């Protein structure tokens, strides 16, 4: 049997023409001097998704794109892809993997190649894409209603924070928030250090001032020398902040209500945590052990903005 050749665009136009004249697959194969299985496979793989018919222009575009993808993947061996898959399963991003390959392996690939493979894998029923982070949507204020959220006399507004907090020049400046579960009762407290991205997660039995304040004190006590300021979300659960300031030499600030982007580090960290605790998931059975495991997972993940160092490396370098 001679070497197989891909169908040309001219042959695809011929197939389109003969199909419109109601020719059988056997007759089309005979006129093109191709096997019947070749024609059958062509119709199955390159049929238009729009009208469930076969059109030469669309079929040729599908085939060309498929060959490009296959050539791109064929540049790398199965063993090389196994290295990539191993790090994907550790929840590393494609950019983090590429930097690791450059530093510790004899080959590299572009992060776009990895993303394209993940899209292809998802389309064909694969689950590797689930190891990528989940981006949460911003919550927006309902306009036309008066805002009573977070009102407490004496709170320091985020605009009064020192310049060093904004520039991330030094360690010790944190952002805090709560992430709620499905039942809106069981939840977690998250604290993120702005310069390093180091995260602390504490399980809460309820989102009350007493519970949140106690959890924050436990978190700060572990690293109290590296706590200078905390910028909290404006929720009422943080109204016990004066107790925190009495126990530690920490100054607390508060973001503007419904301006989640003012605490970008915290919002980003919460999005990463949602990869492990998806929305609409109950936190009733979530343990502090699992919270610590998630925090460790995030704190040992390389970050692009840190020159691909981990938050733990940067935080512990102080």
Coordinates of C-alpha atoms in Angstrom, one line a residue:
X1 CA 0.0 0.0 0.0
X2 CA 1.4 3.4 -1.0
X3 CA 2.0 6.3 1.5
X4 CA -1.2 8.1 2.6
X5 CA -1.6 11.7 1.5
X6 CA -3.9 14.2 3.2
X7 CA -6.9 15.3 1.2
X8 CA -6.4 18.5 -0.7
X9 CA -8.7 21.5 -0.8
X10 CA -9.6 20.6 -4.4
X11 CA -10.6 17.1 -3.3
X12 CA -12.8 18.6 -0.6
X13 CA -14.6 20.8 -3.2
X14 CA -15.2 17.7 -5.2
X15 CA -16.6 15.9 -2.2
X16 CA -19.0 18.8 -1.6
X17 CA -20.1 18.8 -5.2
X18 CA -20.7 15.1 -5.3
X19 CA -22.6 15.0 -2.0
X20 CA -25.0 17.7 -3.4
X21 CA -25.6 15.4 -6.3
X22 CA -26.5 12.6 -3.8
X23 CA -23.6 10.4 -4.8
X24 CA -22.8 7.5 -2.4
X25 CA -19.6 7.3 -0.4
X26 CA -18.4 4.4 -2.6
X27 CA -18.9 6.5 -5.7
X28 CA -17.1 9.5 -4.3
X29 CA -14.2 7.3 -3.2
X30 CA -14.0 5.8 -6.7
X31 CA -13.9 9.2 -8.5
X32 CA -11.2 10.5 -6.1
X33 CA -9.3 7.2 -6.2
X34 CA -9.5 7.1 -2.4
X35 CA -10.7 4.4 0.0
X36 CA -14.3 4.6 1.2
X37 CA -13.0 4.7 4.8
X38 CA -11.0 7.9 4.0
X39 CA -14.1 9.6 2.7
X40 CA -16.1 8.4 5.7
X41 CA -13.5 9.7 8.2
X42 CA -13.3 13.0 6.4
X43 CA -17.1 13.5 6.7
X44 CA -17.1 12.5 10.3
X45 CA -14.2 14.7 11.4
X46 CA -14.6 17.8 9.3
X47 CA -18.4 18.2 9.1
X48 CA -19.6 21.8 9.8
X49 CA -20.9 22.3 13.3
X50 CA -23.1 25.1 12.1
X51 CA -25.5 23.3 9.8
X52 CA -24.5 19.7 10.2
X53 CA -23.5 19.6 6.6
X54 CA -20.2 19.3 4.8
X55 CA -18.6 22.3 3.2
X56 CA -15.2 22.3 1.6
X57 CA -14.0 25.7 3.0
X58 CA -14.9 24.7 6.6
X59 CA -13.6 21.2 6.3
X60 CA -10.2 22.4 5.0
X61 CA -10.0 24.9 7.8
X62 CA -10.7 22.3 10.4
X63 CA -8.2 19.9 9.0
X64 CA -5.4 22.5 8.7
X65 CA -5.9 23.6 12.3
X66 CA -5.9 20.0 13.5
X67 CA -2.6 19.3 11.8
X68 CA -1.0 22.4 13.3
X69 CA -2.1 21.3 16.8
X70 CA -0.8 17.8 16.2
X71 CA 2.6 19.0 14.9
X72 CA 2.9 21.3 17.9
X73 CA 2.3 18.5 20.4
X74 CA 4.6 16.1 18.4
X75 CA 7.6 18.3 19.2
X76 CA 7.6 16.9 22.7
X77 CA 7.9 13.3 23.9
X78 CA 5.6 11.5 26.2
X79 CA 8.1 11.7 29.0
X80 CA 8.4 15.5 28.5
X81 CA 4.6 15.9 28.7
X82 CA 4.6 13.7 31.9
X83 CA 6.8 16.3 33.5
X84 CA 4.3 19.0 32.6
X85 CA 1.4 17.0 33.7
X86 CA 3.0 16.3 37.1
X87 CA 3.3 20.0 37.8
X88 CA -0.2 20.7 36.5
X89 CA -1.5 18.2 39.1
X90 CA 0.4 20.3 41.7
X91 CA -1.9 23.2 40.6
X92 CA 1.0 25.1 39.0
X93 CA 0.1 27.6 36.2
X94 CA 1.6 27.1 32.7
X95 CA 3.9 30.1 33.3
X96 CA 5.2 28.6 36.5
X97 CA 5.8 25.3 34.8
X98 CA 7.7 27.0 31.9
X99 CA 10.0 28.8 34.3
X100 CA 10.7 25.6 36.2
X101 CA 11.5 23.7 32.9
X102 CA 14.0 26.4 31.9
X103 CA 15.8 26.2 35.2
X104 CA 15.7 22.5 36.0
X105 CA 15.2 20.5 32.8
X106 CA 16.8 20.1 29.4
X107 CA 13.8 21.2 27.4
X108 CA 11.2 23.9 27.5
X109 CA 7.9 24.9 25.8
X110 CA 5.8 28.0 25.7
X111 CA 3.0 28.5 28.2
X112 CA 0.6 29.0 25.2
X113 CA 1.4 25.4 24.1
X114 CA 0.4 24.1 27.5
X115 CA -2.8 26.2 27.5
X116 CA -3.7 24.9 24.0
X117 CA -3.2 21.4 25.1
X118 CA -5.4 21.9 28.2
X119 CA -8.2 23.3 25.9
X120 CA -7.8 20.3 23.6
X121 CA -7.8 17.9 26.6
X122 CA -10.9 19.5 28.1
X123 CA -12.7 19.3 24.7
X124 CA -12.0 15.6 24.6
X125 CA -13.2 14.9 28.2
X126 CA -9.9 15.4 30.1
X127 CA -9.8 16.9 33.5
X128 CA -6.4 18.6 33.7
X129 CA -8.0 22.0 33.2
X130 CA -9.5 21.7 36.7
X131 CA -6.0 22.3 38.1
X132 CA -6.0 25.9 36.8
X133 CA -7.1 28.6 39.1
X134 CA -10.7 29.8 39.3
X135 CA -11.3 33.5 38.8
X136 CA -14.1 35.0 40.8
X137 CA -16.3 37.8 39.7
X138 CA -16.3 41.1 41.4
X139 CA -19.3 41.9 43.6
X140 CA -20.8 45.2 42.6
X141 CA -23.0 47.5 44.7
X142 CA -26.6 47.7 43.9
X143 CA -27.0 51.4 42.9
X144 CA -30.0 53.3 44.1
X145 CA -29.8 52.0 47.7
X146 CA -28.2 53.6 50.7
X147 CA -25.1 51.9 52.0
X148 CA -25.2 51.0 55.7
X149 CA -22.5 48.3 55.4
X150 CA -19.6 48.5 57.8
X151 CA -20.6 51.7 59.6
X152 CA -18.6 52.0 62.8
X153 CA -17.2 55.3 64.2
X154 CA -13.4 55.6 64.4
X155 CA -12.4 53.2 61.7
X156 CA -9.3 54.1 59.7
X157 CA -10.0 54.3 55.9
X158 CA -7.7 52.6 53.5
X159 CA -6.7 56.0 52.1
X160 CA -4.8 56.8 55.3
X161 CA -2.4 53.8 55.0
X162 CA 1.4 54.5 54.9
X163 CA 3.0 54.7 51.4
X164 CA 5.0 51.6 52.2
X165 CA 1.8 49.5 52.2
X166 CA 0.9 50.7 48.7
X167 CA 4.4 50.0 47.2
X168 CA 4.9 46.6 48.7
X169 CA 8.4 47.6 49.7
X170 CA 8.4 45.9 53.1
X171 CA 6.9 42.8 54.7
X172 CA 4.3 43.1 57.4
X173 CA 1.3 44.6 55.7
X174 CA -1.7 42.3 55.4
X175 CA -5.2 42.2 53.9
X176 CA -8.0 40.3 55.6
X177 CA -11.4 38.9 54.5
X178 CA -13.9 36.1 55.1
X179 CA -14.9 33.5 52.5
X180 CA -18.4 32.0 53.1
X181 CA -19.6 28.5 52.3
X182 CA -22.9 27.3 50.9
X183 CA -24.9 27.7 54.0
X184 CA -23.5 31.3 54.6
X185 CA -22.7 30.3 58.2
X186 CA -19.5 28.2 58.2
X187 CA -16.7 30.1 56.6
X188 CA -13.0 30.9 56.7
X189 CA -10.8 33.9 57.6
X190 CA -8.0 34.7 55.1
X191 CA -5.0 36.9 55.7
X192 CA -2.6 37.7 52.9
X193 CA 0.8 39.5 53.2
X194 CA 1.0 42.0 50.4
X195 CA 4.7 41.8 49.5
X196 CA 5.1 38.1 49.5
X197 CA 1.6 36.8 48.9
X198 CA 1.9 34.5 52.0
X199 CA -1.5 33.4 53.0
X200 CA -3.0 32.2 56.4
X201 CA -6.4 30.5 56.5
X202 CA -8.4 30.0 59.7
X203 CA -11.6 28.0 59.9
X204 CA -14.5 29.8 61.5
X205 CA -17.6 28.2 63.1
X206 CA -19.6 31.3 62.3
X207 CA -19.0 34.8 60.8
X208 CA -19.4 36.7 64.1
X209 CA -17.2 39.5 65.5
X210 CA -16.2 37.2 68.4
X211 CA -15.2 34.3 66.2
X212 CA -13.4 36.4 63.6
X213 CA -11.5 38.4 66.2
X214 CA -10.3 35.2 68.0
X215 CA -9.2 33.6 64.8
X216 CA -7.3 36.7 63.7
X217 CA -5.5 36.8 67.1
X218 CA -4.5 33.1 66.7
X219 CA -3.2 33.8 63.2
X220 CA -1.2 36.9 64.2
X221 CA 0.3 35.3 67.3
X222 CA 2.2 32.8 65.1
X223 CA 3.9 35.5 63.0
X224 CA 3.4 38.6 65.3
X225 CA 6.8 40.1 64.4
X226 CA 5.7 40.3 60.8
X227 CA 2.4 42.1 61.4
X228 CA 2.5 45.9 61.1
X229 CA -0.9 46.7 59.4
X230 CA -4.0 44.8 58.3
X231 CA -6.5 46.2 55.8
X232 CA -9.8 44.5 56.3
X233 CA -12.9 44.2 54.2
X234 CA -15.7 46.5 55.5
X235 CA -17.9 43.7 56.9
X236 CA -19.2 44.0 60.4
X237 CA -17.4 40.8 61.4
X238 CA -14.2 42.9 61.7
X239 CA -15.6 45.3 64.2
X240 CA -13.6 43.7 66.9
X241 CA -10.4 45.2 65.4
X242 CA -9.7 47.3 68.5
X243 CA -9.2 44.1 70.5
X244 CA -6.5 43.1 68.0
X245 CA -4.8 46.4 68.3
X246 CA -4.8 46.0 72.1
X247 CA -3.1 42.6 72.0
X248 CA -0.5 43.4 69.2
X249 CA 1.2 46.5 67.9
X250 CA -0.9 46.3 64.7
X251 CA -2.8 49.1 63.0
X252 CA -6.0 48.2 61.3
X253 CA -7.5 49.9 58.2
X254 CA -10.7 49.3 56.3
X255 CA -11.5 49.3 52.6
X256 CA -14.3 51.2 51.0
X257 CA -17.6 49.2 51.0
X258 CA -18.1 47.2 47.7
X259 CA -14.6 48.2 46.5
X260 CA -13.0 44.7 46.5
X261 CA -10.3 45.8 44.1
X262 CA -8.8 47.9 46.9
X263 CA -7.7 44.7 48.5
X264 CA -6.3 43.1 45.3
X265 CA -3.9 40.7 47.1
X266 CA -6.7 39.3 49.2
X267 CA -9.2 39.0 46.3
X268 CA -6.5 37.1 44.3
X269 CA -5.8 34.8 47.1
X270 CA -9.5 34.1 47.7
X271 CA -9.8 33.2 44.0
X272 CA -7.0 30.7 44.4
X273 CA -8.6 29.2 47.5
X274 CA -11.8 28.7 45.5
X275 CA -9.9 26.2 43.4
X276 CA -9.9 24.0 46.5
X277 CA -13.2 25.1 48.1
X278 CA -15.5 25.9 45.1
X279 CA -18.4 28.2 45.4
X280 CA -21.7 26.6 46.6
X281 CA -19.6 24.1 48.7
X282 CA -20.5 23.7 52.3
X283 CA -17.6 24.4 54.8
X284 CA -19.3 22.6 57.6
X285 CA -16.9 19.7 57.5
X286 CA -13.9 21.7 56.6
X287 CA -11.1 21.2 59.2
X288 CA -8.3 23.5 60.2
X289 CA -5.9 20.8 59.1
X290 CA -7.3 21.1 55.5
X291 CA -7.1 24.9 55.7
X292 CA -3.4 24.6 56.7
X293 CA -2.9 22.2 53.8
X294 CA -4.5 24.6 51.3
X295 CA -2.3 27.5 52.6
X296 CA 0.8 25.4 52.3
X297 CA -0.1 24.5 48.8
X298 CA -0.5 28.1 47.8
X299 CA 2.6 29.3 49.8
X300 CA 4.9 26.8 48.0
X301 CA 3.6 27.7 44.5
X302 CA 6.0 29.8 42.4
X303 CA 4.7 33.3 41.6
X304 CA 5.6 35.3 38.5
X305 CA 5.6 38.6 40.2
X306 CA 8.1 37.2 42.7
X307 CA 10.5 36.2 40.0
X308 CA 9.0 32.7 40.3
X309 CA 10.0 32.4 44.0
X310 CA 7.4 31.1 46.3
X311 CA 5.5 33.2 48.8
X312 CA 7.1 31.1 51.6
X313 CA 10.6 31.8 50.3
X314 CA 10.0 35.6 50.3
X315 CA 8.2 35.6 53.6
X316 CA 10.8 33.5 55.5
X317 CA 13.6 35.6 54.1
X318 CA 12.7 38.4 56.5

